[in-house]
PDB file of C-alpha atoms in Angstrom:
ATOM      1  CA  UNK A   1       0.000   0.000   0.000  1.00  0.00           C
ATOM      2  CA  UNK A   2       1.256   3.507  -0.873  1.00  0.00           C
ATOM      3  CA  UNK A   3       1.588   6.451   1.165  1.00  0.00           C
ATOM      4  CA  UNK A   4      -0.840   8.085  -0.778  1.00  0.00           C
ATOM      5  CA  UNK A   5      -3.970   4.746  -0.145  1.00  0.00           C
ATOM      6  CA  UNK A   6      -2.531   5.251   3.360  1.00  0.00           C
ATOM      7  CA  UNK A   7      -3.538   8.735   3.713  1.00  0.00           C
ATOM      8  CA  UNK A   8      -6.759   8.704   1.965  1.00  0.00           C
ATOM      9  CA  UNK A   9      -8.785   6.688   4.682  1.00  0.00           C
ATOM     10  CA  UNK A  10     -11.346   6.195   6.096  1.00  0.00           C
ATOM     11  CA  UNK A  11     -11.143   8.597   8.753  1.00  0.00           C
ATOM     12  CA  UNK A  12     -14.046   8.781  11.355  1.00  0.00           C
ATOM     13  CA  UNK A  13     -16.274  12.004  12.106  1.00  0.00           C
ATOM     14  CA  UNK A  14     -13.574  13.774  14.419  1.00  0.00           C
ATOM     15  CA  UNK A  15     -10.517  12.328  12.851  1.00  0.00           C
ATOM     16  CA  UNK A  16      -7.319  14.567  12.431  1.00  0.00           C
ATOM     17  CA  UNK A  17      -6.315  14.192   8.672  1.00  0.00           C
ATOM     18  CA  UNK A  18      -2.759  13.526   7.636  1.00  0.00           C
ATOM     19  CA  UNK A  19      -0.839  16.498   5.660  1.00  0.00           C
ATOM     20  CA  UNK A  20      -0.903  15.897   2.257  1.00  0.00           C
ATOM     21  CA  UNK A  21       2.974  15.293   2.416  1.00  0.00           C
ATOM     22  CA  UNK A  22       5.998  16.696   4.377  1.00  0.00           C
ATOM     23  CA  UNK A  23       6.514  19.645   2.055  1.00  0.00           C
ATOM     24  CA  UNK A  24       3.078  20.323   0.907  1.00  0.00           C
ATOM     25  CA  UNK A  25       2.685  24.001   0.371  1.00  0.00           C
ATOM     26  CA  UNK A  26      -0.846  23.770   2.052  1.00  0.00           C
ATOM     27  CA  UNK A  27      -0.340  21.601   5.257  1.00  0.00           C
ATOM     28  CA  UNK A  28       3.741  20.608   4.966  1.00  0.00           C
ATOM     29  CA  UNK A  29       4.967  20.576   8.567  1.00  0.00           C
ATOM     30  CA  UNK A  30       8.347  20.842   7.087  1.00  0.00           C
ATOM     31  CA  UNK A  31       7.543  23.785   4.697  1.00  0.00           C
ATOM     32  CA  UNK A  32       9.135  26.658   5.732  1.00  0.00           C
ATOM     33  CA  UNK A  33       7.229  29.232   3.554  1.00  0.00           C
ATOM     34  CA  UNK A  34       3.722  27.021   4.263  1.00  0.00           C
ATOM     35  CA  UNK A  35       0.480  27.899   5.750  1.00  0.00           C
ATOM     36  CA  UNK A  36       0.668  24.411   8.076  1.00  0.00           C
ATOM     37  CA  UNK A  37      -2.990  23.652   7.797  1.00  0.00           C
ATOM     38  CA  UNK A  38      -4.153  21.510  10.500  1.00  0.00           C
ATOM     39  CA  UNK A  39      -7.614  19.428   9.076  1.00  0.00           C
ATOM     40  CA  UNK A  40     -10.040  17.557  10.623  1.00  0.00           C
ATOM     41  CA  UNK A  41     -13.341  16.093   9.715  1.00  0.00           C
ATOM     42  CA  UNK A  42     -16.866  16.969  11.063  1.00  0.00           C
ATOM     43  CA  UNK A  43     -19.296  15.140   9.765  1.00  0.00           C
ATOM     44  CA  UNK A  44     -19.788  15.236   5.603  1.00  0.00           C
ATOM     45  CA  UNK A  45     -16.879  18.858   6.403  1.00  0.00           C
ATOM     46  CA  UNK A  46     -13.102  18.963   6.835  1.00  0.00           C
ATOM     47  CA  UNK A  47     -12.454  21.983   8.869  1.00  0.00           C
ATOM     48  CA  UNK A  48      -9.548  23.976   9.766  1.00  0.00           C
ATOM     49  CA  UNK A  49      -8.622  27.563  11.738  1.00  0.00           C
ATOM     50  CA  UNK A  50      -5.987  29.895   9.901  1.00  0.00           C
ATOM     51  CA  UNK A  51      -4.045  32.758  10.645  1.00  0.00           C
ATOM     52  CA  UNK A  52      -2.602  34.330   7.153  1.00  0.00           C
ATOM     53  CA  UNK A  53       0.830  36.013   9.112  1.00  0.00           C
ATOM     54  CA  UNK A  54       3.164  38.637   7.435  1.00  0.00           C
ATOM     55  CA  UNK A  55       4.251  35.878   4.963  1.00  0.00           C
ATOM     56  CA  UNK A  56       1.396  36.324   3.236  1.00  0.00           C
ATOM     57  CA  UNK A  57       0.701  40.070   2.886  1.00  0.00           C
ATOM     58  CA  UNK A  58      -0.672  41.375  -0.495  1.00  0.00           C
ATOM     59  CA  UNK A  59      -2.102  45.052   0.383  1.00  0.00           C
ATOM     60  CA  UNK A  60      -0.646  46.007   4.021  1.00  0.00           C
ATOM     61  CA  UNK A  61      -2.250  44.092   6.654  1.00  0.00           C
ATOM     62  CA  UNK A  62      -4.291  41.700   4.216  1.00  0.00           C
ATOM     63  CA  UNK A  63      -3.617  38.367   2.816  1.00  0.00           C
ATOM     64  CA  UNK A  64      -2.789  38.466  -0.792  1.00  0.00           C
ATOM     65  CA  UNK A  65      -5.604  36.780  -2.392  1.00  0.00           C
ATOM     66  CA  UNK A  66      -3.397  33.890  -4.261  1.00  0.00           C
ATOM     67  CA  UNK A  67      -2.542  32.733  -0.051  1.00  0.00           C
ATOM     68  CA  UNK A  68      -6.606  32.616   0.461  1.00  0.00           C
ATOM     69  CA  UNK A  69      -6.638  30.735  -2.891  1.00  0.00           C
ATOM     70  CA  UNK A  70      -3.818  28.386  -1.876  1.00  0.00           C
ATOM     71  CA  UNK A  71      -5.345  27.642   1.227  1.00  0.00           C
ATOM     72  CA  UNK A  72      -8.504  26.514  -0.300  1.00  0.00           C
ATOM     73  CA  UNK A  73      -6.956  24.843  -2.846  1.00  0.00           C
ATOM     74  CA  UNK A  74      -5.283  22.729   0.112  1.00  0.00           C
ATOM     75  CA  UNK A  75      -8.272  22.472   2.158  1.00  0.00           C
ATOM     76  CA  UNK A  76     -10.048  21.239  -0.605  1.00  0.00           C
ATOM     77  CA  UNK A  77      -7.486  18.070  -0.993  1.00  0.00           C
ATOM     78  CA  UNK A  78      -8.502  17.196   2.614  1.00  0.00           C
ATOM     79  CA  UNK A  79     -12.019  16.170   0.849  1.00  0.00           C
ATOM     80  CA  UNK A  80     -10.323  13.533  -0.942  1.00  0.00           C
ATOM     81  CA  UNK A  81      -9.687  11.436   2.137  1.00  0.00           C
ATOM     82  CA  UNK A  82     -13.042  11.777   2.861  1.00  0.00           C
ATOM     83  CA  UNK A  83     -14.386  10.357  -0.832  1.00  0.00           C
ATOM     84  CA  UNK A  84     -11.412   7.605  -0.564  1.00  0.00           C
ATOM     85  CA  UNK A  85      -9.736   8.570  -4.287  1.00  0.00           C
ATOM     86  CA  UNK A  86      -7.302  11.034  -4.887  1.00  0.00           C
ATOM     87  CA  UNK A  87      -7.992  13.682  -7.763  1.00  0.00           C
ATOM     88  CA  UNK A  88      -6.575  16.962  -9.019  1.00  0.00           C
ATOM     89  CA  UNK A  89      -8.157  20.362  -9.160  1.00  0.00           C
ATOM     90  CA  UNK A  90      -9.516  21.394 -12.408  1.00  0.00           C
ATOM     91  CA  UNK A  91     -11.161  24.330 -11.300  1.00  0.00           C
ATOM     92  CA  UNK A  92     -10.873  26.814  -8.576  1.00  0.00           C
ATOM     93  CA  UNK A  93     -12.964  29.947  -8.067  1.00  0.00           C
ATOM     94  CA  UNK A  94     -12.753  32.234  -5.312  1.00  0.00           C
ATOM     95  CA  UNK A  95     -14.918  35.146  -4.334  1.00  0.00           C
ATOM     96  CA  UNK A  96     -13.239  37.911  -2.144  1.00  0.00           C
ATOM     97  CA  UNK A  97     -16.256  39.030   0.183  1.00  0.00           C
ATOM     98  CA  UNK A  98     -14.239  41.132   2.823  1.00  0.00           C
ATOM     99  CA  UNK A  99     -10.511  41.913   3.472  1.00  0.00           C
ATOM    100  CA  UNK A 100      -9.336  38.586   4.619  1.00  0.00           C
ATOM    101  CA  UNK A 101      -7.039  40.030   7.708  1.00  0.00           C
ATOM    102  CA  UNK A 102      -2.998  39.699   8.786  1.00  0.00           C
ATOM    103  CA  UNK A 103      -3.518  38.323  12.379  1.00  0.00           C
ATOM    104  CA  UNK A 104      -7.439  36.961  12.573  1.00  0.00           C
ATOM    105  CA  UNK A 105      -8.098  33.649  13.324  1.00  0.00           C
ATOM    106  CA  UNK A 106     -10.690  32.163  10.698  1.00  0.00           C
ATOM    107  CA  UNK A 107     -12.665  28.970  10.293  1.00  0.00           C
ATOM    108  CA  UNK A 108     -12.021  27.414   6.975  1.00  0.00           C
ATOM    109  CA  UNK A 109     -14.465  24.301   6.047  1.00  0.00           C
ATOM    110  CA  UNK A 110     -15.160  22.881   2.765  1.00  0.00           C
ATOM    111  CA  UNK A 111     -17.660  19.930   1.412  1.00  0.00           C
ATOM    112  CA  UNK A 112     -18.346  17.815  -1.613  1.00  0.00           C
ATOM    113  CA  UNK A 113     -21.881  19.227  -3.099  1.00  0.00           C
ATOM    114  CA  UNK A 114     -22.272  16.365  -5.803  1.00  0.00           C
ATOM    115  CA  UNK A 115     -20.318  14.082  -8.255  1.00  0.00           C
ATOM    116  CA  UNK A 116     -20.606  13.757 -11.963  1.00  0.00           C
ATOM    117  CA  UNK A 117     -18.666  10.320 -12.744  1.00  0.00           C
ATOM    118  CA  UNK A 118     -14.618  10.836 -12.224  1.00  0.00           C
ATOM    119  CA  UNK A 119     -15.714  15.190 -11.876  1.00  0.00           C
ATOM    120  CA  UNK A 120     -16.237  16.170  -7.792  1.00  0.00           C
ATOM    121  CA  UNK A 121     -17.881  19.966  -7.248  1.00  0.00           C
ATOM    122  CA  UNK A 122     -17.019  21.439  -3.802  1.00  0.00           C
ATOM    123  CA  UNK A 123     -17.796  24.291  -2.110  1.00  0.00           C
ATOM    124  CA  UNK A 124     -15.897  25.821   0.804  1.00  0.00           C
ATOM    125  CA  UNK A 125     -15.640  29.501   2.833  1.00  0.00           C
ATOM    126  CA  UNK A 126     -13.603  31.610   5.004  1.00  0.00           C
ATOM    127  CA  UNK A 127     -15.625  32.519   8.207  1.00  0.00           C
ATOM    128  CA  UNK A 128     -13.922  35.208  10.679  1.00  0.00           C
ATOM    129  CA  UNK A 129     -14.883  33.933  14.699  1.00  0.00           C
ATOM    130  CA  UNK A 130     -17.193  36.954  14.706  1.00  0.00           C
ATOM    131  CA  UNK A 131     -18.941  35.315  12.229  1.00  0.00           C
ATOM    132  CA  UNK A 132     -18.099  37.246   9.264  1.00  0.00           C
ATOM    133  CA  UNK A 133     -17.400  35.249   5.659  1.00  0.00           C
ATOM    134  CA  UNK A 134     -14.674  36.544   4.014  1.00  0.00           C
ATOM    135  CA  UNK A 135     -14.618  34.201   1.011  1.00  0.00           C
ATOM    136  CA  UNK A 136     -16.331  31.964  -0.147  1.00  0.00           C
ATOM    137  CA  UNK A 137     -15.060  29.113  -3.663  1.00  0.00           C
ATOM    138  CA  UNK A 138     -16.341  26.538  -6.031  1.00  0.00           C
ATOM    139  CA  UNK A 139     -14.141  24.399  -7.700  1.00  0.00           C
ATOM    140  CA  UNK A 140     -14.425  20.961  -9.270  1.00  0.00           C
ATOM    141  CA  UNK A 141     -11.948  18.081  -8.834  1.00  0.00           C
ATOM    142  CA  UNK A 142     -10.974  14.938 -11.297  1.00  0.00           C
ATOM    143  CA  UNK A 143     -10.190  11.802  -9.486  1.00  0.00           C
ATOM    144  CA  UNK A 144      -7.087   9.814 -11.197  1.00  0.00           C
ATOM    145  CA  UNK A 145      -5.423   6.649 -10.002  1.00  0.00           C
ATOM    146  CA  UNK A 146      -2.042   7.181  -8.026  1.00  0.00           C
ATOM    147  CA  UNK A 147      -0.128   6.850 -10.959  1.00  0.00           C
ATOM    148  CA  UNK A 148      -0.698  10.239 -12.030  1.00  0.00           C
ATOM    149  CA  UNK A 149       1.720  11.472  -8.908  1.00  0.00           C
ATOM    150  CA  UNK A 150       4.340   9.476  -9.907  1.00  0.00           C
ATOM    151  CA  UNK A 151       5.029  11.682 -12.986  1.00  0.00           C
ATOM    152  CA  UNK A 152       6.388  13.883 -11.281  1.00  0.00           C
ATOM    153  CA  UNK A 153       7.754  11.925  -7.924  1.00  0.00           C
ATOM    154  CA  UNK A 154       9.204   8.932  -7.255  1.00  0.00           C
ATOM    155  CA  UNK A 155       6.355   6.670  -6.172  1.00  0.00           C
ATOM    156  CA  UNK A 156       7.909   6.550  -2.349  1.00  0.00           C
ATOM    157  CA  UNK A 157       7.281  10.167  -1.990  1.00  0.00           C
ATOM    158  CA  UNK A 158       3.384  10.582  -2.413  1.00  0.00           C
TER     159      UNK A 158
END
């Protein structure tokens, strides 16, 4: 079994998910210049709290919008444990409600809405803890067997 089948599940309602890998821009515990996501699942949700920090500053004091965009990009992956089959994003699309803020906690969460045969459409937003939604994204996801990692990694490394 790889890595990868490892990682992908099941995890019950609760669970803390694995990071995607080591150096994952996303969750990568040993990425320097990552955001360190830490995932878990509620229910049919994987959830997370963020801080963007000075690392990811577009306009002073606010996240550049490609680090919200990354991080829901990443939190998105965390779905894929839940529907057992890893996939690739084929689409991402990201609407920029309010200044998301340098320094404010948020609650990130993100679900699958349906699937179309290999295609999976998600949803996801960025909730401040005063209950304000910063963002909110669609995107839709292709599964593809493992194989399609190993193009660009050895196979021990997904």
């Amino acid at each position: 079994m790889t890595a990868l089948q490892q990682r992908i599940g099941p995890h019950p309602d609760g669970a803390h998910l694995p990071a995607h890998h080591e150096q994952c821009l996303g969750c990568g515990v040993d990425n320097p210049h990552g955001h360190h996501l830490s995932v878990h699942r509620e229910g049919d949700l994987v959830v997370a709290t963020h801080v963007f920090d000075d690392r990811h500053v577009g306009a002073p004091g606010i996240a550049h919008g490609g680090a919200v965009a990354t991080v829901l990009d990443d939190l998105y992956g965390f779905l894929l444990y839940l529907v057992g089959e890893p996939a690739v994003t084929r689409q991402l699309v990201v609407e920029y409600l309010a200044p998301v803020l340098i320094g404010t906690t948020y609650r990130l969460e993100a679900r699958v809405d349906r699937r179309e045969g290999r295609k999976l459409f998600v949803n996801a937003k960025v909730t401040a803890l005063d209950g304000r939604t910063a963002a909110t994204s669609t995107a839709v996801f292709v599964t593809v067997d493992a194989e399609h990692f190993a193009q660009a990694r050895p196979s021990s490394a997904i």
